[in-house]
Tab-separated table of C-alpha atoms in Angstrom:
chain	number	residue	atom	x	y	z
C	1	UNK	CA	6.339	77.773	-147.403
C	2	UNK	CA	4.516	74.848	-148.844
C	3	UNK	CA	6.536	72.674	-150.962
C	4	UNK	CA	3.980	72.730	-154.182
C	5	UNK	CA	4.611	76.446	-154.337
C	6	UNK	CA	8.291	76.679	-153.629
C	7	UNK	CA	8.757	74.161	-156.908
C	8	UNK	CA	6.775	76.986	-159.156
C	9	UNK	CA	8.825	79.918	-157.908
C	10	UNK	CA	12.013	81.257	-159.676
C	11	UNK	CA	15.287	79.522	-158.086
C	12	UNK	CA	16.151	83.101	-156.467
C	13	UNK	CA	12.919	83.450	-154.133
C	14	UNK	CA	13.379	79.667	-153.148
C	15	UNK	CA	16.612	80.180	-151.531
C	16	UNK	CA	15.244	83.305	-150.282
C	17	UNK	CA	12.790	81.755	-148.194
C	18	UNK	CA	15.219	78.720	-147.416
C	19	UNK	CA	16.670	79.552	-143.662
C	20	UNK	CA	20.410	80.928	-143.789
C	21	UNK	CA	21.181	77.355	-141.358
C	22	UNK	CA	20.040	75.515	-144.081
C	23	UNK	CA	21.899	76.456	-146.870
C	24	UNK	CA	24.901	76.697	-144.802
C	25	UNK	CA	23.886	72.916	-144.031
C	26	UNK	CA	23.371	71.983	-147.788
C	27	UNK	CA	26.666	73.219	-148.535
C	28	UNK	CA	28.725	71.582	-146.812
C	29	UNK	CA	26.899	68.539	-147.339
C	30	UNK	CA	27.718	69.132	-150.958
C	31	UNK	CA	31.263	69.804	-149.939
C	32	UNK	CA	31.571	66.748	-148.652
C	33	UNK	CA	29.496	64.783	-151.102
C	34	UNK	CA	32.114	63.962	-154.781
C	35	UNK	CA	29.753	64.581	-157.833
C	36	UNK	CA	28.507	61.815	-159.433
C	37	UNK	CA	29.710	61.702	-163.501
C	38	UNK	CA	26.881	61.870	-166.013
C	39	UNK	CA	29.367	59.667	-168.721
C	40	UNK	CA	30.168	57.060	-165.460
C	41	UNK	CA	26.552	56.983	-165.167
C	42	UNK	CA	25.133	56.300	-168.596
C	43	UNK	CA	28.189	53.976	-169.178
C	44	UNK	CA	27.293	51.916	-165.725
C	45	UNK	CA	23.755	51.884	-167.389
C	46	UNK	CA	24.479	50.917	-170.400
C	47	UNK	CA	26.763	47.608	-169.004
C	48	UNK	CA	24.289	46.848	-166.381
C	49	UNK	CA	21.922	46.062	-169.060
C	50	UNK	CA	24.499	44.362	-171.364
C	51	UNK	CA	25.015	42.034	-168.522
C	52	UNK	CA	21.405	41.638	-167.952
C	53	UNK	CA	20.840	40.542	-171.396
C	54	UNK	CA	23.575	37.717	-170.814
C	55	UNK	CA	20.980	36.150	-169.259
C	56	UNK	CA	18.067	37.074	-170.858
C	57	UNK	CA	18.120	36.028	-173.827
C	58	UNK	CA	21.521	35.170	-173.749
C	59	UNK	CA	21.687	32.115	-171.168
C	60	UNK	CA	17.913	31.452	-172.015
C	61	UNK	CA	18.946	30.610	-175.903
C	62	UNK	CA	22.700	29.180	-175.310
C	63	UNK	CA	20.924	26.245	-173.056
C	64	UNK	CA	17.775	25.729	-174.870
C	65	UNK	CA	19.251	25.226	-178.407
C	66	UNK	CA	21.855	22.389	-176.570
C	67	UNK	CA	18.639	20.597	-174.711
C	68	UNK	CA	16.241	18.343	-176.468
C	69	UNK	CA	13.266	19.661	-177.848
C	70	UNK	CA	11.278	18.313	-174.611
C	71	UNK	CA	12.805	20.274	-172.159
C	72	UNK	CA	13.872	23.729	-174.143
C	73	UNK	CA	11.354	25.441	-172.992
C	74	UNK	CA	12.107	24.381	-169.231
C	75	UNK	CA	15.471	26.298	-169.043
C	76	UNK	CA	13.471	29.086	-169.639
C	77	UNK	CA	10.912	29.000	-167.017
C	78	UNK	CA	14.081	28.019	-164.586
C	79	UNK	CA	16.568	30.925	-165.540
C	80	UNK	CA	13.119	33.842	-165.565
C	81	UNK	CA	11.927	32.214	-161.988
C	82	UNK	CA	15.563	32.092	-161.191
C	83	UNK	CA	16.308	35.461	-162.049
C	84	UNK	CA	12.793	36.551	-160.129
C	85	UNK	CA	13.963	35.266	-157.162
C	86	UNK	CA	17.481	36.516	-157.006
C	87	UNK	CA	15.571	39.917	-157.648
C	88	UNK	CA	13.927	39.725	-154.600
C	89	UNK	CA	16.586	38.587	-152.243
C	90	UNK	CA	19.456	40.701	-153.767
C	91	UNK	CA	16.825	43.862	-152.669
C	92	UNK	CA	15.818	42.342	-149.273
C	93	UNK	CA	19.083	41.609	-148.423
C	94	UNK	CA	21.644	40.133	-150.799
C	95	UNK	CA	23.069	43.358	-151.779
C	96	UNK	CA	23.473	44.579	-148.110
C	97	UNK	CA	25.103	40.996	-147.096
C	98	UNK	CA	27.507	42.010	-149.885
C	99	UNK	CA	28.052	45.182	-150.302
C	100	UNK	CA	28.055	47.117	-146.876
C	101	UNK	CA	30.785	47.403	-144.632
C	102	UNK	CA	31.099	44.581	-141.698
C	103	UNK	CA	33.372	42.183	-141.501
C	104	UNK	CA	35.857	39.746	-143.070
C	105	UNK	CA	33.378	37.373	-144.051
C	106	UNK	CA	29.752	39.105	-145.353
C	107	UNK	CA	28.385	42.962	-145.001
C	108	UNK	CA	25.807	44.423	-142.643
C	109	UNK	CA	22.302	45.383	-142.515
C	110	UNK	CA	22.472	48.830	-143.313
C	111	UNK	CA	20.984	48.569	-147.279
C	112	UNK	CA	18.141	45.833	-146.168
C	113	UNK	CA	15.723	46.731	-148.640
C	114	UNK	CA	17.545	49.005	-150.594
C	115	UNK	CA	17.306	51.591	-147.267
C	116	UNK	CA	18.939	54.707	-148.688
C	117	UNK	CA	19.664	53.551	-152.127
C	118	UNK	CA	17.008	56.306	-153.517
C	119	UNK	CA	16.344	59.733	-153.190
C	120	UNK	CA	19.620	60.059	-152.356
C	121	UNK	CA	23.310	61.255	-154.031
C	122	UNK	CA	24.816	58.525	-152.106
C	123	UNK	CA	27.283	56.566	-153.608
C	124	UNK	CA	29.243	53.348	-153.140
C	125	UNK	CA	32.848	53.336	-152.394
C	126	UNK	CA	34.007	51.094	-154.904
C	127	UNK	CA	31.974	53.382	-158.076
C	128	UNK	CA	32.328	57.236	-156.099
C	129	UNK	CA	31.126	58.815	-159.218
C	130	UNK	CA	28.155	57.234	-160.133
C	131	UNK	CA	24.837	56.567	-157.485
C	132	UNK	CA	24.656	53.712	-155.775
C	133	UNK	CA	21.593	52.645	-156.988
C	134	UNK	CA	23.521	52.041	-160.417
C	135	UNK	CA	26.042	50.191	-158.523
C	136	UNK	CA	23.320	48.244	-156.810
C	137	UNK	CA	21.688	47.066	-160.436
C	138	UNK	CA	24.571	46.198	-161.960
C	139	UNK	CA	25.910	43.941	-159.370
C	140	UNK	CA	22.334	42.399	-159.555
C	141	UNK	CA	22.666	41.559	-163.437
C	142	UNK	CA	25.695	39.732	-161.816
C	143	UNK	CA	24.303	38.427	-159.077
C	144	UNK	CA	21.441	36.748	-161.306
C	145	UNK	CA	23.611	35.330	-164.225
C	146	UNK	CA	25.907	33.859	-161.677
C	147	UNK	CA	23.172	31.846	-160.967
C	148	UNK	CA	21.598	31.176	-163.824
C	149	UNK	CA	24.973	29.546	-165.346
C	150	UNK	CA	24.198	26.784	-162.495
C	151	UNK	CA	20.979	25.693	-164.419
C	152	UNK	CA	23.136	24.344	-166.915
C	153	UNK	CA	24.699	21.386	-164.726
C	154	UNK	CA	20.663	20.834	-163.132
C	155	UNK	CA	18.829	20.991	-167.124
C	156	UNK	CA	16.215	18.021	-167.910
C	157	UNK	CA	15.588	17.178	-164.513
C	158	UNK	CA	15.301	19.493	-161.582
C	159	UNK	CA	11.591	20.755	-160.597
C	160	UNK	CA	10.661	24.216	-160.733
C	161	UNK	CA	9.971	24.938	-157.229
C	162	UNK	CA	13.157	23.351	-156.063
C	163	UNK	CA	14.959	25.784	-158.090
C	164	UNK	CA	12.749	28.831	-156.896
C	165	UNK	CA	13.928	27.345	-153.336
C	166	UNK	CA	17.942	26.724	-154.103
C	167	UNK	CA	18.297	29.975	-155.936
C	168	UNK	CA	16.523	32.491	-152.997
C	169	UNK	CA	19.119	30.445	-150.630
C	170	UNK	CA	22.189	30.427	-152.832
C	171	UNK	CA	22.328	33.690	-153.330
C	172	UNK	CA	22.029	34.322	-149.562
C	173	UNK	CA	24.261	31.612	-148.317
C	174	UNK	CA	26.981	31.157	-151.536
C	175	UNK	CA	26.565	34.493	-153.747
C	176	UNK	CA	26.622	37.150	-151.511
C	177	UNK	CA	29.217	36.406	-148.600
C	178	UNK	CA	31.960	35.503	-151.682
C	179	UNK	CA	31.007	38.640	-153.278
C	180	UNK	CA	31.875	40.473	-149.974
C	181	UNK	CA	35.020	38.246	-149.577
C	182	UNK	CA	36.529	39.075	-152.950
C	183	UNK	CA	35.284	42.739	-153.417
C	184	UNK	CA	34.517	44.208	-150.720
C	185	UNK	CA	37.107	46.025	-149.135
C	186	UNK	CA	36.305	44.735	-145.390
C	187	UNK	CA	36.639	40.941	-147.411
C	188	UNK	CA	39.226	38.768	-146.050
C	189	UNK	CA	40.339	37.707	-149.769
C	190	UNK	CA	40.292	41.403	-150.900
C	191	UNK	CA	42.586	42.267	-147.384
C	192	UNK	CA	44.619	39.778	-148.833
C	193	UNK	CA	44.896	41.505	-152.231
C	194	UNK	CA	43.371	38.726	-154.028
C	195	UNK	CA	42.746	39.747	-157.594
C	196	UNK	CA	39.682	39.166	-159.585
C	197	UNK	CA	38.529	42.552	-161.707
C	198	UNK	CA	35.137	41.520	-163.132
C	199	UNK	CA	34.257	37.715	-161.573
C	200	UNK	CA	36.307	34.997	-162.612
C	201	UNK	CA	36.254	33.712	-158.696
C	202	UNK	CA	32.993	34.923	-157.925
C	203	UNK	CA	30.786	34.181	-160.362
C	204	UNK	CA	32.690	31.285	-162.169
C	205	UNK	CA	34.802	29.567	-159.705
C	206	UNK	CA	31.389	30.060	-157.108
C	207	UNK	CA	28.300	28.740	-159.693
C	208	UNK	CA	31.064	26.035	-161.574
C	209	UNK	CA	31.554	24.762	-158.268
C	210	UNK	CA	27.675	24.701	-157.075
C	211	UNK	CA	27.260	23.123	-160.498
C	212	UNK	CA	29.269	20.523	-160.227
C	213	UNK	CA	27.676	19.555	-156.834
C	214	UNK	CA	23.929	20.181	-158.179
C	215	UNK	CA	24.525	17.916	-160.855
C	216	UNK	CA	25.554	14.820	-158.600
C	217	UNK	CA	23.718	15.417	-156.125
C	218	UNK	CA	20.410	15.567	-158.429
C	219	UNK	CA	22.316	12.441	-160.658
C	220	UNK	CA	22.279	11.501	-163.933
C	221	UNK	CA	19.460	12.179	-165.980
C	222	UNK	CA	17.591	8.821	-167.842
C	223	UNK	CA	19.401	7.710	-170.367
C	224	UNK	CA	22.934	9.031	-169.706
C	225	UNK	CA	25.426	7.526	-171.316
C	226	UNK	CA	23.140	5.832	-173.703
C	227	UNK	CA	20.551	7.344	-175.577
C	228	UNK	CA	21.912	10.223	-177.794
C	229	UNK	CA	21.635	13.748	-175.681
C	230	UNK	CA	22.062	16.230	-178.598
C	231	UNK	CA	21.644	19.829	-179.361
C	232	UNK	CA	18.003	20.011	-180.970
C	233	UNK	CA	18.677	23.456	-182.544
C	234	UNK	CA	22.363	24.818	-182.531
C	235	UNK	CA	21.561	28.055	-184.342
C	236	UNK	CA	19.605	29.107	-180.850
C	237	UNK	CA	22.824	28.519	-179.360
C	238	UNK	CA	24.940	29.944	-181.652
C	239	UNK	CA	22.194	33.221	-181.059
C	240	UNK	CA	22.413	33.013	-177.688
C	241	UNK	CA	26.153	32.786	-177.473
C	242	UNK	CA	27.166	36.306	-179.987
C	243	UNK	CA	24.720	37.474	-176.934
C	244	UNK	CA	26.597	36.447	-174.247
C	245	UNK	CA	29.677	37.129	-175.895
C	246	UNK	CA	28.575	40.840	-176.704
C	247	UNK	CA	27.063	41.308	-173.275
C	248	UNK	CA	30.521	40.038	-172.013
C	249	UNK	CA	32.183	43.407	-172.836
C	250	UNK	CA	29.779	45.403	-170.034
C	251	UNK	CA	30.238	42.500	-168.186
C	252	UNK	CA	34.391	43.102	-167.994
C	253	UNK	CA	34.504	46.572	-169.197
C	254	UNK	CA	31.925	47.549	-166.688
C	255	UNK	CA	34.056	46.442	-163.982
C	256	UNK	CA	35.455	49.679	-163.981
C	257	UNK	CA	32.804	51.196	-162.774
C	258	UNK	CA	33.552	54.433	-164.994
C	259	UNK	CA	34.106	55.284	-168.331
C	260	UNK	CA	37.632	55.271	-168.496
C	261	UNK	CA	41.339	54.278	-170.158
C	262	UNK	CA	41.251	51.221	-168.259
C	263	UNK	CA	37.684	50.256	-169.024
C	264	UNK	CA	38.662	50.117	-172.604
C	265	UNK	CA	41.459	48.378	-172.399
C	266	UNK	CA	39.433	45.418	-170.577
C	267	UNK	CA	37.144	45.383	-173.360
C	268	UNK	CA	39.818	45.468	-175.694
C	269	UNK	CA	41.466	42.453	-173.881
C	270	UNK	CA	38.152	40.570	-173.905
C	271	UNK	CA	37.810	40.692	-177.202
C	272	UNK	CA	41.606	39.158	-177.638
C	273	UNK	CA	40.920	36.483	-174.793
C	274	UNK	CA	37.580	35.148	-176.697
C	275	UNK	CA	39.466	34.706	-180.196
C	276	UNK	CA	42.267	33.375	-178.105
C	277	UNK	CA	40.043	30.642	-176.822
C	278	UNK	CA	37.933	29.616	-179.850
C	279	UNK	CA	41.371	29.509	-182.186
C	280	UNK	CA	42.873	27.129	-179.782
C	281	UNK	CA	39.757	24.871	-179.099
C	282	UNK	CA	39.040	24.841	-183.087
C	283	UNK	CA	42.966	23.668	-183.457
C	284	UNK	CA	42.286	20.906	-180.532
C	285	UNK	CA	38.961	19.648	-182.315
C	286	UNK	CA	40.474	19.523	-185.478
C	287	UNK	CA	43.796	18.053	-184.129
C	288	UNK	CA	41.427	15.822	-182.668
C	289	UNK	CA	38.955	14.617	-184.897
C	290	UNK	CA	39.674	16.251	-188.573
C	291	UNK	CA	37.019	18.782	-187.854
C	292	UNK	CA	36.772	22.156	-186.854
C	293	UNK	CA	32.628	22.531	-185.141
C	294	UNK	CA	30.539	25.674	-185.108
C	295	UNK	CA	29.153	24.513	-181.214
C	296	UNK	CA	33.002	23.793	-179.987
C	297	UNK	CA	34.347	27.073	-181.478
C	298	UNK	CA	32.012	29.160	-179.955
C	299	UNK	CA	32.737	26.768	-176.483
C	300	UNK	CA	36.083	27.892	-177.135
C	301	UNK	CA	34.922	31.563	-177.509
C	302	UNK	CA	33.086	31.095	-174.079
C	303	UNK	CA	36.158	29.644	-172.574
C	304	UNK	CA	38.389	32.516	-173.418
C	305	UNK	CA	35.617	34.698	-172.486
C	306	UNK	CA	35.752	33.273	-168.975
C	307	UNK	CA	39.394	33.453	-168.631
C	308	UNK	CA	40.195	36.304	-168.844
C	309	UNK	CA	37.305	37.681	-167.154
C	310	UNK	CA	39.351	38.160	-163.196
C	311	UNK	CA	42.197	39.369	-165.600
C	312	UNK	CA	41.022	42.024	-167.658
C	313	UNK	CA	41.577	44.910	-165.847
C	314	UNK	CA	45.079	43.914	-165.294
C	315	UNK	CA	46.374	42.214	-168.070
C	316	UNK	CA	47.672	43.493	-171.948
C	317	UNK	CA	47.033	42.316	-175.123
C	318	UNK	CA	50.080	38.963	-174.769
C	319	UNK	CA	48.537	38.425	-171.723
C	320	UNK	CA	45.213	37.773	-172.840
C	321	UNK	CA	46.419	35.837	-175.577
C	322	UNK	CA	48.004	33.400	-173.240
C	323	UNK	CA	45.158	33.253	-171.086
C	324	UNK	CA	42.790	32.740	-173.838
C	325	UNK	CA	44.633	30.064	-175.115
C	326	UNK	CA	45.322	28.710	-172.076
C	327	UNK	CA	41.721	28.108	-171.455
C	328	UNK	CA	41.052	26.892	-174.616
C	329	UNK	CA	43.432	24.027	-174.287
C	330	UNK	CA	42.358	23.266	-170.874
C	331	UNK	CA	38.630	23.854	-171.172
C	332	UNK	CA	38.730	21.125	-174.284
C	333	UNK	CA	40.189	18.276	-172.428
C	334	UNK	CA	37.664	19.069	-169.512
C	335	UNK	CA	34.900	19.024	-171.738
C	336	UNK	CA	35.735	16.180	-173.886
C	337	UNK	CA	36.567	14.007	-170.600
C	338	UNK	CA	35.013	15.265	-167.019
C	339	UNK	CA	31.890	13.143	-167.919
C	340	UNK	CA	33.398	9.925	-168.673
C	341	UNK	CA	35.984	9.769	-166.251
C	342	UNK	CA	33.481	10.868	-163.200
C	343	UNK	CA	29.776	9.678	-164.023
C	344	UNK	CA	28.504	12.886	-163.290
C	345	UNK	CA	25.987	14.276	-165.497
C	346	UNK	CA	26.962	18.327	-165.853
C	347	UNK	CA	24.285	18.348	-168.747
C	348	UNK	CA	26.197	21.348	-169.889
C	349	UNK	CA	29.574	21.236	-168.956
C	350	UNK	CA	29.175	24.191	-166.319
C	351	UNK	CA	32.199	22.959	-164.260
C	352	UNK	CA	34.071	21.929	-167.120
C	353	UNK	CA	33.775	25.391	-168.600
C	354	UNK	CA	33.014	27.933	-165.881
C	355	UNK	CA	34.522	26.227	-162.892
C	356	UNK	CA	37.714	25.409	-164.806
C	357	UNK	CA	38.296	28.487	-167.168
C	358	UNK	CA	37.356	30.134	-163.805
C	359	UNK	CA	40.095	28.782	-162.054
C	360	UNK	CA	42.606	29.178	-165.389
C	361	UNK	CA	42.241	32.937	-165.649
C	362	UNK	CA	42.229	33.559	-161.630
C	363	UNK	CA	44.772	31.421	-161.462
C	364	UNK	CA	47.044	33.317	-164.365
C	365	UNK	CA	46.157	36.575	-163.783
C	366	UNK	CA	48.988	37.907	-161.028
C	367	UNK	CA	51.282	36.281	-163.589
C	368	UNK	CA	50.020	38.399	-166.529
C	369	UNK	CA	49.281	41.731	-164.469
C	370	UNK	CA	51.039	44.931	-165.381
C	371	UNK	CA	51.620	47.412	-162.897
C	372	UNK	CA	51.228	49.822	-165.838
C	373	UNK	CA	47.650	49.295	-165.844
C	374	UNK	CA	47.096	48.397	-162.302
C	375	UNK	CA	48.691	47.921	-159.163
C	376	UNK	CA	49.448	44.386	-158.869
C	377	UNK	CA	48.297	43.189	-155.542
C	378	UNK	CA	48.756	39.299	-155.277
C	379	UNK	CA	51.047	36.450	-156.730
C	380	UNK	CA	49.999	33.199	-157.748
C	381	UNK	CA	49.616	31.648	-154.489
C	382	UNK	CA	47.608	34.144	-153.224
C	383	UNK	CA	44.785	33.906	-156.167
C	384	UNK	CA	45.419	29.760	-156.035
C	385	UNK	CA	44.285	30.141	-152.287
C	386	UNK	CA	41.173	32.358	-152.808
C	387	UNK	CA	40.078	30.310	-155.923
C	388	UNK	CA	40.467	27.194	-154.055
C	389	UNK	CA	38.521	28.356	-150.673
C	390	UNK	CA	35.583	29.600	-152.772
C	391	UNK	CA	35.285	26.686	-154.794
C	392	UNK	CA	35.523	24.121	-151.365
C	393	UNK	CA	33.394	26.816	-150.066
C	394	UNK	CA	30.369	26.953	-152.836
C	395	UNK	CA	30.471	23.218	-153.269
C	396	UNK	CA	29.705	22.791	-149.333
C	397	UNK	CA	27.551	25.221	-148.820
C	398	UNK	CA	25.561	23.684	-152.134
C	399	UNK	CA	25.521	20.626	-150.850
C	400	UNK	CA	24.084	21.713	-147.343
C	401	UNK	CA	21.250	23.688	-149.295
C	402	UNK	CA	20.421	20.893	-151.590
C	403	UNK	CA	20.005	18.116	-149.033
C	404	UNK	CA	17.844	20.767	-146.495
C	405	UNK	CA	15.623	21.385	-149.372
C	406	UNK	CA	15.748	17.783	-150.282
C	407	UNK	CA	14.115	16.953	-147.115
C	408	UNK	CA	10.811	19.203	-147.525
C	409	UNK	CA	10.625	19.112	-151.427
C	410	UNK	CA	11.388	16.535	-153.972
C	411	UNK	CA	14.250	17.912	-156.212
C	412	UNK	CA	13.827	15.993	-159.104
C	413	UNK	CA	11.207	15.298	-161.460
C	414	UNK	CA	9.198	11.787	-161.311
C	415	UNK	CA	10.806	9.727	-163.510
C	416	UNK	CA	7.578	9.170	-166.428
C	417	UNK	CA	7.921	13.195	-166.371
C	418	UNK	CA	11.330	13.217	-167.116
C	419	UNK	CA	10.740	10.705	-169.807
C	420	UNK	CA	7.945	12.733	-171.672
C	421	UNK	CA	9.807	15.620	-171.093
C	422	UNK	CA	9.965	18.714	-168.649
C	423	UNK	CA	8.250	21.125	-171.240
C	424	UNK	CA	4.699	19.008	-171.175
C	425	UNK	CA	4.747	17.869	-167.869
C	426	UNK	CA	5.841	21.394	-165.511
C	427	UNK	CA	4.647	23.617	-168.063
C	428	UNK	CA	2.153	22.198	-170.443
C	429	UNK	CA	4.016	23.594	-173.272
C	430	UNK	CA	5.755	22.031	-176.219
C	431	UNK	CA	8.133	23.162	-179.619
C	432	UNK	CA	7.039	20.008	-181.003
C	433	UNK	CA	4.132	20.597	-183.790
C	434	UNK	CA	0.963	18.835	-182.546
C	435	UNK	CA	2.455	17.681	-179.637
């Protein structure tokens, strides 16, 4: 029977004229297949675009507002290309590299270009009851923040098309295999029992890392250390950062792939971890320097956020207080002195942030864990030793992609560009009135 007339008859003369084999088939493939959950489903939809707006507009106005007015508009043409390109190569074959079985180190081939990812009731082992192709776009909206928080470290003087380049390859060669490595359950770390619920190793620890490397190897933008480098609207960054700080909760909460007891309680502990980490940074400011600042509490907000982040489907409400504040102690003293001390120009702070409230919460979080949320799988050591081998690991592997693009494109910006400013010179656009 032709399949154009089979969809307008009544559901009893279909499987009428469906062969006895075939239904017998379709059963047991149905037996075999565990039903995906409409709530896990809109709930993994609903986070995966929370996380995507993280990044846009989230990243997008957090960076711009902190730039100068010359190169706002830049970060945005770097985080959309960026975001473009991770697109691509997370479908092609990021999310196979990561995601399928293989071995201890990065996935097979079997999802290269999204091969059985539609049409299908497949679903992923780590989120059974929702379909894979959920699974697949919300470990994208990770996949492209993660690198987008890099742009922060590169801002005011990397071209365009050397980011288009390093973010196709770092996704490849940095993103995906530490993805596998951490969550996969083939992953060397993840045999290990390393524990990191929603990122703090693999998207902070990795893209603080890569930061830190991007920014010396690019160096210093003009000017450093002497001409004032300050926010040129902080009310876009205050914008963008209630965004990234409300997109933060699908970002941890998702991480339970279902709607569920414990997905709650990692937004709930999110929540804690952020206040925990702007009320500590406000007290170190104003300890500091008599002041309490809107930009440095919401940095401490950030910090907390970023903490507790590999922790918060472990962890209760005293443990993300200590986390929290842990980071935004830590974070502070980073921020205040990683510059000075080293000469590199992190235009942002991305290491001094994400690398190192990275490493705080993966760090803590086998010393908070309860076993009455989750198992608890690792000790100290073992989290110390997978945050420390992804971090050497990203920074190499950075390095090596920088310098290889380096050869067949320049990286940075000619110097009389970078002095009128990224905004007029890539883009032919300005903020400035009759510019």
């Amino acid at each position: 029977m032709h399949p154009r007339l089979i969809r307008h008859l009544p559901r009893c003369a279909v499987l009428a004229a469906v062969p006895a084999a075939a239904l017998a088939q379709a059963a047991g493939a149905a037996a075999t297949t565990p039903p995906t959950s409409g709530g896990d489903t809109a709930w993994m939809l609903v986070c995966t675009v929370l996380v995507l707006l993280m990044t846009m507009p989230g990243i997008i106005l957090f960076y711009g507002g902190m730039l100068r007015t010359k190169n706002a508009l830049s970060v945005v043409a770097h985080t959309i290309a960026g975001a473009a390109m991770v697109t691509l190569v997370w479908a092609a074959v990021g999310y196979s590299l990561a995601f399928s079985p293989g071995n201890g180190w990065f996935g097979g081939l079997e999802r290269v270009l999204g091969s059985g990812l539609l049409g299908t009731t497949g679903v992923h082992p780590l989120a059974p009851t929702v379909p894979e192709a959920a699974f697949f776009m919300f470990q994208l909206a990770f996949a492209i923040i993660t690198f987008a928080i890099i742009l922060g470290a590169t801002a005011e003087r990397m071209r365009l098309g050397a980011t288009v380049v390093f973010s196709a390859l770092w996704s490849v060669v940095v993103y995906a295999p530490v993805a596998h490595w951490v969550w996969h359950p083939t992953g060397w770390l993840a045999a290990m029992g390393h524990m990191d619920f929603a990122g703090g190793t693999v998207v902070h620890i990795a893209s603080g890392a890569s930061a830190l490397v991007a920014a010396w190897v690019l160096g210093p933008r003009l000017g450093f250390g002497r001409d004032p480098m300050v926010p040129h609207n902080l009310m876009i960054t205050v914008l963008g950062g209630g965004l990234l700080w409300a997109g933060w909760f699908g970002f941890n909460a998702g991480s339970a792939f279902e709607a569920s007891g414990r997905a709650a309680g990692a937004l709930l502990v999110t929540q804690v971890g952020a206040c925990a980490g702007a009320a500590t940074w406000g007290l170190c400011e104003y300890v500091r320097r008599g002041q309490w600042s809107v930009l440095g509490t919401l940095t401490g907000a950030i910090a907390g956020l970023i903490a507790i982040t590999p922790a918060s489907g472990f962890v209760d409400i005293p443990g993300a207080l200590a986390i929290g504040a842990c980071a935004g102690v830590v974070c502070f003293v980073c921020v205040v002195s990683f510059k000075a001390r080293t000469g590199i120009d992190d235009a942002l702070d991305v290491f001094a942030l994400h690398g190192v409230g990275g490493l705080v919460g993966t760090v803590l979080t086998p010393l908070f864990a309860s076993a009455a949320i989750a198992p608890v799988t690792a000790g100290v050591w073992t989290n110390t030793l997978g945050a420390l081998a992804v971090m050497a690991y990203a920074a190499g592997a950075t390095w090596l992609i920088l310098r290889l693009i380096g050869l067949v494109v320049r990286l940075r910006v000619r110097a009389e560009h970078e002095k009128v400013g990224l905004d007029i010179a890539e883009h032919g656009e300005t903020l400035s009135p009759g510019a």
